Tab-separated table of C-alpha atoms (C1' of nucleotides) in Angstrom:
chain	number	residue	atom	x	y	z
A	1	MET	CA	81.559	159.392	79.438
A	2	THR	CA	78.898	159.208	82.150
A	3	THR	CA	79.556	158.303	85.732
A	4	ASP	CA	77.557	155.163	85.287
A	5	THR	CA	79.574	153.743	82.453
A	6	LYS	CA	82.768	154.685	84.245
A	7	ASN	CA	81.561	152.769	87.267
A	8	LEU	CA	80.613	149.794	85.244
A	9	ASN	CA	83.835	149.803	83.318
A	10	THR	CA	86.058	149.895	86.350
A	11	GLU	CA	83.897	147.594	88.380
A	12	SER	CA	83.671	144.965	85.677
A	13	GLU	CA	87.351	145.402	84.865
A	14	ILE	CA	88.080	144.552	88.473
A	15	LEU	CA	85.733	141.589	88.402
A	16	ASN	CA	87.317	140.241	85.237
A	17	ALA	CA	90.814	140.673	86.598
A	18	ALA	CA	89.742	139.018	89.845
A	19	LYS	CA	88.224	136.125	87.923
A	20	ARG	CA	91.469	135.498	86.098
A	21	ILE	CA	93.627	135.655	89.204
A	22	PHE	CA	91.291	133.816	91.583
A	23	GLN	CA	90.550	131.044	89.111
A	24	LEU	CA	94.247	130.588	88.453
A	25	LYS	CA	95.559	130.813	92.013
A	26	GLY	CA	92.575	130.205	94.269
A	27	MET	CA	91.435	132.342	97.193
A	28	ASP	CA	94.556	131.685	99.268
A	29	GLY	CA	97.061	132.075	96.468
A	30	ALA	CA	95.614	135.279	95.040
A	31	ARG	CA	96.972	138.670	96.114
A	32	MET	CA	94.943	141.873	96.089
A	33	GLN	CA	97.914	143.730	94.611
A	34	GLU	CA	98.119	141.198	91.792
A	35	ILE	CA	94.442	141.664	90.978
A	36	ALA	CA	94.895	145.433	91.012
A	37	ASP	CA	97.849	145.135	88.629
A	38	GLU	CA	95.864	142.838	86.362
A	39	ALA	CA	93.077	145.426	86.259
A	40	ASN	CA	95.560	148.324	85.880
A	41	ILE	CA	94.186	150.181	88.854
A	42	ASN	CA	95.184	151.166	92.345
A	43	LYS	CA	94.745	148.572	95.065
A	44	SER	CA	92.472	150.894	97.040
A	45	LEU	CA	89.922	150.757	94.248
A	46	LEU	CA	89.410	147.083	94.909
A	47	HIS	CA	88.248	147.954	98.378
A	48	TYR	CA	86.259	150.902	97.128
A	49	TYR	CA	84.160	148.643	94.916
A	50	TYR	CA	84.195	145.363	96.823
A	51	ARG	CA	85.099	146.244	100.435
A	52	SER	CA	87.184	143.149	101.139
A	53	LYS	CA	89.016	140.241	99.558
A	54	GLN	CA	86.340	137.897	100.841
A	55	LEU	CA	83.520	139.849	99.169
A	56	LEU	CA	85.432	140.181	95.910
A	57	PHE	CA	86.075	136.462	96.010
A	58	GLU	CA	82.407	135.719	96.600
A	59	ALA	CA	81.441	137.888	93.636
A	60	VAL	CA	83.861	135.922	91.473
A	61	PHE	CA	82.691	132.600	92.828
A	62	LYS	CA	79.032	133.317	92.257
A	63	SER	CA	79.715	134.609	88.779
A	64	ALA	CA	81.666	131.450	87.998
A	65	PHE	CA	78.986	129.196	89.378
A	66	SER	CA	76.222	130.943	87.502
A	67	LEU	CA	78.169	130.210	84.336
A	68	LEU	CA	78.525	126.531	85.161
A	69	ALA	CA	75.062	125.862	86.547
A	70	PRO	CA	73.100	126.421	83.295
A	71	GLN	CA	75.345	123.869	81.634
A	72	LEU	CA	74.236	121.302	84.173
A	73	ASN	CA	70.640	122.361	83.871
A	74	SER	CA	70.681	121.666	80.168
A	75	VAL	CA	71.099	117.972	80.925
A	76	LEU	CA	68.601	117.963	83.713
A	77	ASN	CA	65.650	120.081	82.621
A	78	ASP	CA	65.137	119.534	78.954
A	79	ASP	CA	62.520	117.502	77.158
A	80	SER	CA	64.658	115.703	74.592
A	81	PRO	CA	65.056	111.916	74.738
A	82	LEU	CA	67.664	110.618	77.184
A	83	PHE	CA	70.221	109.486	74.609
A	84	ASP	CA	70.044	112.775	72.709
A	85	LYS	CA	70.389	114.592	75.943
A	86	ILE	CA	73.541	112.698	76.831
A	87	ARG	CA	75.021	113.358	73.395
A	88	ASN	CA	74.192	117.051	73.446
A	89	PHE	CA	75.377	117.539	76.961
A	90	THR	CA	78.703	115.840	76.390
A	91	ASN	CA	79.351	117.756	73.213
A	92	ASN	CA	78.305	121.126	74.627
A	93	TYR	CA	79.923	120.669	77.957
A	94	ILE	CA	83.326	119.802	76.616
A	95	SER	CA	83.156	122.813	74.291
A	96	PHE	CA	82.259	124.960	77.269
A	97	VAL	CA	85.095	123.703	79.440
A	98	VAL	CA	87.617	124.101	76.642
A	99	LYS	CA	86.710	127.789	76.721
A	100	HIS	CA	86.839	127.998	80.540
A	101	PRO	CA	89.453	125.457	81.516
A	102	TYR	CA	90.011	126.726	85.078
A	103	LEU	CA	86.384	127.068	86.004
A	104	PRO	CA	85.342	123.593	87.191
A	105	ASN	CA	88.538	123.135	89.137
A	106	PHE	CA	88.108	126.497	90.787
A	107	ILE	CA	84.575	125.796	91.898
A	108	ILE	CA	85.253	122.314	93.154
A	109	GLN	CA	88.430	123.331	94.919
A	110	GLU	CA	86.914	126.254	96.773
A	111	LEU	CA	83.853	124.216	97.623
A	112	ASN	CA	86.135	121.616	99.166
A	113	LYS	CA	87.830	124.216	101.317
A	114	ASN	CA	84.482	125.693	102.259
A	115	PRO	CA	81.823	122.959	102.129
A	116	GLU	CA	79.211	125.075	103.888
A	117	PHE	CA	79.384	127.440	100.899
A	118	VAL	CA	77.183	125.005	99.021
A	119	LYS	CA	74.236	126.046	101.164
A	120	ASN	CA	74.378	129.546	99.674
A	121	LEU	CA	74.254	128.056	96.207
A	122	LEU	CA	71.288	125.818	96.949
A	123	ALA	CA	69.250	128.944	97.597
A	124	GLU	CA	70.061	130.406	94.165
A	125	ARG	CA	67.279	130.570	91.610
A	126	HIS	CA	69.130	128.685	88.934
A	127	PHE	CA	70.499	125.903	91.066
A	128	PRO	CA	70.165	122.680	89.084
A	129	ASN	CA	67.344	120.342	90.009
A	130	ILE	CA	67.607	116.642	89.227
A	131	GLU	CA	63.946	115.637	89.556
A	132	LYS	CA	63.215	115.608	85.862
A	133	PHE	CA	66.354	113.709	84.954
A	134	SER	CA	65.643	111.107	87.633
A	135	SER	CA	62.150	110.357	86.446
A	136	GLN	CA	63.270	110.266	82.835
A	137	VAL	CA	65.889	107.638	83.667
A	138	ASP	CA	63.392	105.621	85.692
A	139	GLU	CA	60.923	105.731	82.794
A	140	GLN	CA	63.487	104.488	80.326
A	141	ILE	CA	64.325	101.625	82.670
A	142	ALA	CA	60.647	100.749	83.007
A	143	GLU	CA	60.269	100.835	79.222
A	144	GLY	CA	63.187	98.434	78.876
A	145	VAL	CA	65.299	100.895	76.897
A	146	ILE	CA	68.166	100.981	79.365
A	147	LYS	CA	69.548	98.744	82.073
A	148	PRO	CA	68.562	99.399	85.688
A	149	ILE	CA	70.766	102.082	87.198
A	150	LYS	CA	70.245	104.621	89.934
A	151	PRO	CA	69.713	108.039	88.319
A	152	THR	CA	72.095	109.593	90.827
A	153	GLN	CA	74.861	107.175	89.867
A	154	LEU	CA	74.292	107.798	86.180
A	155	LEU	CA	74.423	111.544	86.736
A	156	ILE	CA	77.643	111.252	88.730
A	157	ASN	CA	79.123	109.193	85.910
A	158	ILE	CA	78.122	111.686	83.240
A	159	ILE	CA	79.595	114.605	85.133
A	160	ALA	CA	82.724	112.677	86.095
A	161	LEU	CA	83.492	111.609	82.533
A	162	ASN	CA	83.045	115.140	81.247
A	163	LEU	CA	84.722	117.161	83.979
A	164	PHE	CA	87.538	115.068	85.331
A	165	PRO	CA	89.792	115.028	82.259
A	166	PHE	CA	90.029	118.818	82.455
A	167	MET	CA	90.539	118.976	86.183
A	168	ALA	CA	93.288	116.386	86.112
A	169	ALA	CA	94.869	117.521	82.858
A	170	PRO	CA	98.428	117.947	84.168
A	171	LEU	CA	98.380	114.546	85.871
A	172	LEU	CA	96.874	112.789	82.866
A	173	LYS	CA	99.261	114.455	80.431
A	174	GLY	CA	102.115	113.076	82.500
A	175	LEU	CA	100.566	109.668	82.900
A	176	LEU	CA	99.798	109.274	79.207
A	177	LYS	CA	103.012	111.045	78.229
A	178	VAL	CA	101.313	113.247	75.643
A	179	ASP	CA	101.909	116.907	74.790
A	180	ASP	CA	99.359	119.699	74.940
A	181	THR	CA	98.277	119.394	71.324
A	182	THR	CA	97.685	115.670	71.569
A	183	TYR	CA	95.807	116.110	74.804
A	184	ARG	CA	93.573	118.753	73.289
A	185	GLN	CA	92.839	116.340	70.451
A	186	LEU	CA	91.933	113.650	72.989
A	187	MET	CA	89.471	116.066	74.575
A	188	GLU	CA	88.057	116.913	71.162
A	189	ASP	CA	87.525	113.214	70.450
A	190	ARG	CA	85.712	112.834	73.725
A	191	LYS	CA	82.889	115.067	72.523
A	192	THR	CA	81.421	112.010	70.811
A	193	GLU	CA	83.300	109.146	72.449
A	194	VAL	CA	82.135	109.882	75.973
A	195	ALA	CA	78.502	109.884	74.893
A	196	ASP	CA	78.995	106.577	73.061
A	197	PHE	CA	80.674	105.147	76.135
A	198	ILE	CA	77.815	106.152	78.424
A	199	ILE	CA	75.069	104.997	76.081
A	200	ASN	CA	76.779	101.649	75.512
A	201	ALA	CA	77.044	101.240	79.260
A	202	ILE	CA	73.332	101.657	79.876
A	203	LYS	CA	71.466	100.577	76.753
A	204	LEU	CA	69.877	97.154	76.665
B	1	MET	CA	116.126	106.924	123.752
B	2	THR	CA	118.765	107.248	121.061
B	3	THR	CA	119.276	110.318	118.933
B	4	ASP	CA	118.130	108.374	115.921
B	5	THR	CA	114.739	107.441	117.264
B	6	LYS	CA	114.301	110.944	118.619
B	7	ASN	CA	115.100	112.256	115.163
B	8	LEU	CA	112.734	109.881	113.502
B	9	ASN	CA	109.964	110.555	115.963
B	10	THR	CA	110.092	114.304	115.626
B	11	GLU	CA	110.777	114.272	111.922
B	12	SER	CA	107.938	111.915	111.121
B	13	GLU	CA	105.684	113.719	113.550
B	14	ILE	CA	106.332	116.874	111.568
B	15	LEU	CA	105.734	115.116	108.277
B	16	ASN	CA	102.449	113.671	109.488
B	17	ALA	CA	101.286	117.006	110.811
B	18	ALA	CA	102.337	118.660	107.557
B	19	LYS	CA	100.452	116.035	105.572
B	20	ARG	CA	97.268	116.724	107.473
B	21	ILE	CA	97.529	120.500	107.145
B	22	PHE	CA	98.794	120.662	103.572
B	23	GLN	CA	96.285	118.144	102.277
B	24	LEU	CA	93.481	120.029	103.968
B	25	LYS	CA	94.488	123.585	103.103
B	26	GLY	CA	96.911	123.304	100.204
B	27	MET	CA	100.338	124.897	99.920
B	28	ASP	CA	99.002	128.461	99.935
B	29	GLY	CA	96.468	128.001	102.691
B	30	ALA	CA	98.774	126.186	105.086
B	31	ARG	CA	100.671	128.090	107.773
B	32	MET	CA	103.972	126.958	109.251
B	33	GLN	CA	102.751	127.877	112.726
B	34	GLU	CA	99.688	125.720	112.251
B	35	ILE	CA	101.809	122.746	111.245
B	36	ALA	CA	104.044	123.300	114.267
B	37	ASP	CA	100.992	123.400	116.547
B	38	GLU	CA	99.608	120.246	114.941
B	39	ALA	CA	102.933	118.507	115.616
B	40	ASN	CA	103.197	120.006	119.125
B	41	ILE	CA	106.614	121.490	118.510
B	42	ASN	CA	108.263	124.839	118.098
B	43	LYS	CA	108.053	126.449	114.683
B	44	SER	CA	111.851	126.624	114.431
B	45	LEU	CA	112.009	122.852	114.424
B	46	LEU	CA	110.172	122.780	111.109
B	47	HIS	CA	113.030	124.717	109.578
B	48	TYR	CA	115.602	122.670	111.434
B	49	TYR	CA	114.353	119.485	109.791
B	50	TYR	CA	113.026	120.731	106.458
B	51	ARG	CA	114.732	124.104	105.865
B	52	SER	CA	111.750	125.808	104.229
B	53	LYS	CA	108.025	125.611	103.640
B	54	GLN	CA	108.689	124.682	100.029
B	55	LEU	CA	110.886	121.709	100.948
B	56	LEU	CA	108.468	120.509	103.603
B	57	PHE	CA	105.692	120.766	101.081
B	58	GLU	CA	107.654	118.784	98.519
B	59	ALA	CA	108.289	116.052	101.072
B	60	VAL	CA	104.552	115.862	101.732
B	61	PHE	CA	103.694	115.913	98.063
B	62	LYS	CA	106.099	113.143	97.136
B	63	SER	CA	104.917	111.049	100.042
B	64	ALA	CA	101.321	111.533	98.938
B	65	PHE	CA	102.070	110.699	95.346
B	66	SER	CA	104.005	107.565	96.245
B	67	LEU	CA	100.887	106.409	98.069
B	68	LEU	CA	98.655	107.052	95.063
B	69	ALA	CA	100.943	105.784	92.308
B	70	PRO	CA	100.958	102.089	93.332
B	71	GLN	CA	97.172	102.146	93.198
B	72	LEU	CA	97.326	103.182	89.572
B	73	ASN	CA	100.053	100.667	88.857
B	74	SER	CA	97.827	97.868	90.043
B	75	VAL	CA	95.530	98.493	87.099
B	76	LEU	CA	98.319	98.947	84.651
B	77	ASN	CA	100.959	96.339	85.405
B	78	ASP	CA	99.212	93.206	86.428
B	79	ASP	CA	98.620	89.991	84.501
B	80	SER	CA	94.978	89.374	85.316
B	81	PRO	CA	92.321	89.512	82.576
B	82	LEU	CA	91.056	92.984	81.686
B	83	PHE	CA	87.586	92.647	83.194
B	84	ASP	CA	88.952	91.272	86.473
B	85	LYS	CA	91.437	94.085	86.512
B	86	ILE	CA	88.735	96.689	86.146
B	87	ARG	CA	86.676	95.094	88.908
B	88	ASN	CA	89.595	94.819	91.297
B	89	PHE	CA	90.847	98.271	90.598
B	90	THR	CA	87.490	99.904	91.125
B	91	ASN	CA	86.872	98.049	94.323
B	92	ASN	CA	90.353	98.622	95.756
B	93	TYR	CA	90.641	102.166	94.616
B	94	ILE	CA	87.420	103.318	96.162
B	95	SER	CA	88.404	101.644	99.430
B	96	PHE	CA	91.726	103.425	99.262
B	97	VAL	CA	90.216	106.846	98.629
B	98	VAL	CA	87.665	106.407	101.391
B	99	LYS	CA	90.659	106.091	103.717
B	100	HIS	CA	92.497	109.066	102.187
B	101	PRO	CA	89.737	111.370	101.034
B	102	TYR	CA	91.889	114.499	100.620
B	103	LEU	CA	94.716	112.847	98.737
B	104	PRO	CA	93.606	112.864	95.089
B	105	ASN	CA	92.313	116.388	95.347
B	106	PHE	CA	95.524	117.558	96.929
B	107	ILE	CA	97.705	116.045	94.227
B	108	ILE	CA	95.606	117.239	91.339
B	109	GLN	CA	95.197	120.701	92.769
B	110	GLU	CA	98.861	121.296	93.423
B	111	LEU	CA	99.760	119.819	90.056
B	112	ASN	CA	97.423	122.316	88.447
B	113	LYS	CA	99.094	125.196	90.210
B	114	ASN	CA	102.501	123.826	89.328
B	115	PRO	CA	102.249	121.822	86.088
B	116	GLU	CA	106.008	121.563	85.653
B	117	PHE	CA	106.052	119.559	88.898
B	118	VAL	CA	104.899	116.565	86.898
B	119	LYS	CA	108.343	116.314	85.338
B	120	ASN	CA	109.852	115.489	88.731
B	121	LEU	CA	107.334	112.707	89.158
B	122	LEU	CA	107.995	111.188	85.752
B	123	ALA	CA	111.549	110.540	86.869
B	124	GLU	CA	110.414	108.556	89.931
B	125	ARG	CA	110.985	104.810	89.979
B	126	HIS	CA	107.406	103.865	90.596
B	127	PHE	CA	105.785	106.209	88.140
B	128	PRO	CA	102.950	104.315	86.460
B	129	ASN	CA	103.545	103.047	82.971
B	130	ILE	CA	100.618	102.412	80.655
B	131	GLU	CA	102.305	100.203	78.034
B	132	LYS	CA	101.004	96.934	79.374
B	133	PHE	CA	97.468	98.193	79.803
B	134	SER	CA	97.440	99.592	76.278
B	135	SER	CA	98.495	96.365	74.629
B	136	GLN	CA	96.075	94.380	76.755
B	137	VAL	CA	93.192	96.569	75.594
B	138	ASP	CA	94.320	96.343	71.978
B	139	GLU	CA	94.505	92.526	72.245
B	140	GLN	CA	91.008	92.296	73.642
B	141	ILE	CA	89.746	94.431	70.782
B	142	ALA	CA	91.541	92.225	68.245
B	143	GLU	CA	90.064	89.130	69.894
B	144	GLY	CA	86.594	90.630	69.582
B	145	VAL	CA	86.001	90.655	73.338
B	146	ILE	CA	85.494	94.398	73.613
B	147	LYS	CA	84.453	97.217	71.331
B	148	PRO	CA	87.144	99.340	69.691
B	149	ILE	CA	88.288	102.080	72.054
B	150	LYS	CA	91.533	103.964	72.453
B	151	PRO	CA	93.320	102.585	75.538
B	152	THR	CA	94.099	106.135	76.667
B	153	GLN	CA	90.412	107.066	76.563
B	154	LEU	CA	89.443	103.956	78.472
B	155	LEU	CA	92.060	104.679	81.104
B	156	ILE	CA	90.886	108.256	81.471
B	157	ASN	CA	87.328	106.987	81.899
B	158	ILE	CA	88.315	104.456	84.550
B	159	ILE	CA	90.233	107.019	86.577
B	160	ALA	CA	87.542	109.676	86.124
B	161	LEU	CA	84.735	107.437	87.327
B	162	ASN	CA	86.715	106.379	90.379
B	163	LEU	CA	88.298	109.650	91.420
B	164	PHE	CA	85.874	112.376	90.531
B	165	PRO	CA	83.060	111.530	92.960
B	166	PHE	CA	85.493	112.051	95.838
B	167	MET	CA	87.023	115.217	94.477
B	168	ALA	CA	83.663	116.807	93.839
B	169	ALA	CA	81.936	115.454	96.927
B	170	PRO	CA	80.691	118.795	98.293
B	171	LEU	CA	79.300	119.842	94.921
B	172	LEU	CA	77.653	116.489	94.281
B	173	LYS	CA	76.181	116.308	97.774
B	174	GLY	CA	74.546	119.653	97.100
B	175	LEU	CA	73.419	118.730	93.631
B	176	LEU	CA	71.896	115.413	94.676
B	177	LYS	CA	70.684	116.882	97.978
B	178	VAL	CA	71.934	113.944	100.033
B	179	ASP	CA	73.571	113.908	103.467
B	180	ASP	CA	77.007	112.531	104.310
B	181	THR	CA	75.764	109.082	105.255
B	182	THR	CA	73.791	108.661	102.052
B	183	TYR	CA	76.717	109.897	100.020
B	184	ARG	CA	79.080	107.441	101.681
B	185	GLN	CA	76.612	104.685	100.815
B	186	LEU	CA	76.568	105.839	97.192
B	187	MET	CA	80.359	105.581	97.136
B	188	GLU	CA	80.170	102.143	98.697
B	189	ASP	CA	77.741	101.033	95.984
B	190	ARG	CA	80.118	102.312	93.332
B	191	LYS	CA	82.689	99.678	94.277
B	192	THR	CA	80.779	97.249	92.070
B	193	GLU	CA	78.539	99.538	90.024
B	194	VAL	CA	81.363	101.493	88.409
B	195	ALA	CA	83.039	98.285	87.221
B	196	ASP	CA	79.720	97.036	85.799
B	197	PHE	CA	79.227	100.374	84.073
B	198	ILE	CA	82.657	100.294	82.449
B	199	ILE	CA	82.439	96.667	81.393
B	200	ASN	CA	78.969	97.164	79.898
B	201	ALA	CA	80.300	100.145	77.997
B	202	ILE	CA	83.069	98.214	76.294
B	203	LYS	CA	82.020	94.562	76.041
B	204	LEU	CA	80.696	93.236	72.773
C	1	DA	C1'	81.332	179.560	88.184
C	2	DT	C1'	80.774	176.838	92.034
C	3	DA	C1'	79.106	173.315	94.974
C	4	DT	C1'	78.456	168.405	95.154
C	5	DA	C1'	78.895	163.698	94.568
C	6	DG	C1'	81.528	160.139	92.794
C	7	DT	C1'	86.171	158.243	91.495
C	8	DT	C1'	91.126	157.456	91.978
C	9	DT	C1'	95.524	157.657	94.074
C	10	DA	C1'	99.681	157.772	97.286
C	11	DA	C1'	100.938	157.189	101.748
C	12	DC	C1'	100.082	154.643	105.799
C	13	DC	C1'	99.033	151.033	109.283
C	14	DA	C1'	98.569	146.750	111.948
C	15	DT	C1'	99.281	142.320	111.671
C	16	DA	C1'	100.637	137.854	109.816
C	17	DT	C1'	104.142	135.171	108.014
C	18	DG	C1'	108.333	132.628	106.662
C	19	DG	C1'	112.546	132.510	108.303
C	20	DT	C1'	116.924	133.440	111.432
C	21	DT	C1'	119.665	133.702	115.613
C	22	DA	C1'	121.516	132.756	119.797
C	23	DA	C1'	121.134	130.493	123.827
C	24	DC	C1'	120.276	126.285	126.097
C	25	DA	C1'	119.490	121.083	126.854
C	26	DA	C1'	120.427	116.375	125.977
C	27	DA	C1'	123.140	112.658	124.011
C	28	DA	C1'	127.085	110.604	122.270
C	29	DG	C1'	131.878	110.248	121.622
C	30	DT	C1'	136.504	110.530	123.781
D	1	DA	C1'	135.042	114.364	133.138
D	2	DC	C1'	134.587	117.113	129.256
D	3	DT	C1'	134.031	118.104	124.527
D	4	DT	C1'	131.295	117.760	120.494
D	5	DT	C1'	127.259	116.950	118.109
D	6	DT	C1'	122.384	117.011	117.844
D	7	DG	C1'	117.837	118.656	119.200
D	8	DT	C1'	114.762	122.343	120.971
D	9	DT	C1'	113.189	126.787	122.299
D	10	DA	C1'	112.138	131.898	122.809
D	11	DA	C1'	112.966	136.122	120.937
D	12	DC	C1'	113.639	138.516	116.778
D	13	DC	C1'	113.546	140.249	111.975
D	14	DA	C1'	112.250	141.684	107.290
D	15	DT	C1'	108.824	141.606	104.391
D	16	DA	C1'	104.251	140.800	102.538
D	17	DT	C1'	99.576	141.557	102.959
D	18	DG	C1'	94.785	143.123	103.599
D	19	DG	C1'	92.956	147.147	104.679
D	20	DT	C1'	92.385	152.471	105.840
D	21	DT	C1'	92.732	157.432	105.268
D	22	DA	C1'	92.933	161.757	103.492
D	23	DA	C1'	93.771	164.290	99.757
D	24	DA	C1'	93.291	165.105	94.767
D	25	DC	C1'	90.877	164.747	90.648
D	26	DT	C1'	86.632	164.414	87.516
D	27	DA	C1'	82.204	165.000	86.060
D	28	DT	C1'	77.620	166.524	86.896
D	29	DA	C1'	74.122	169.518	88.653
D	30	DT	C1'	72.682	174.097	90.060
DNA sequence: ATATAGTTTAACCATATGGTTAACAAAAGT
DNA sequence: ACTTTTGTTAACCATATGGTTAAACTATAT
């Protein structure tokens, strides 16, 4: 085994362990010892590879965001017709979040505690850009395909309908008095229902 | 000044300080010393009145939830026609959240970290009940006023569209590249636009 | 074989943190 | 008046926590 692969193994093992712990407990709730245990290594190694809790956290956060951002981009910068786009996005996005249930919550939560952090993200290459989506919506309004609506509001609605049910899962499970299996089925149904809901809301 | 009023003053001063700190920083991020400073009292007094951080936190959490719950109830247990209900709820709810911007996030976040906590809430007197809303939706479908939709899905959509934009404010501000004032205006506009959106989505 | 660079660990350290104690002050009850 | 109860504080305490250090171990290069 070469030094390089050893490095990569340990380093990525740490990052994966840190992802699990940070996304579950947040920056404040996570403990360096717990991350070390999760990665089956000595606590000092965390500092050897990432210097500090803050830097390890930032590595995790960026990695998480760069997983989420392309999902958003797929709705924004893509040439398919608006309605198709909404259907694809809803379907894909819910599949994605089912696989990474803690991710959106993690990002939004930490961004709330650290709003200035968003400035770092804006600089990133792959940060989503809404220009294309905006003009597409405006075109469709002009063509009389959909009702007048501000593109920003429509985008907020699309994201809200797709993300919120996962972020608020414990609350909604309680409110609707359903068990985990039923709730998962509800989310599965939403893959098509949310798109229908949105399209009905805007089509003329 | 009687002992009682002294008690109440200090005790509620502590609770208010704790609300501010806990809702801003969460259970893990909050420090007892910081709450004491915020309340302008000695740290020991926190323990004198609330025994432990956990109990103080629970007092804050219950108080927060009992502020949010009636808002939900207003959509669920009210005799007005469905469309009026949606309009009123959206309008009132957004006004409410503008006044308490950290509240929904706080509740949902802590519920995510502690999902079993929801069981305590279910026992509460004022816990929202969706029966009435469900049958109202089903009636309107039967009467041919609205398209077929599962009441649970509609309820999720209503809550998502109203809550999410506040929970994800930092992310959305970055994504849409708007400043605080513009964002507040967007939220203001949503008081009517969200209701229109929902009603368009379901009406026949 | 041996030096060298990189990797991993156990033992520490300084500080922060939730919580306790004991003394004191202020009211209220008698 | 004085005793008891309630409220408040400063000083402490045990432990948890992020971080450091120095030594040991491993693999690679010479």
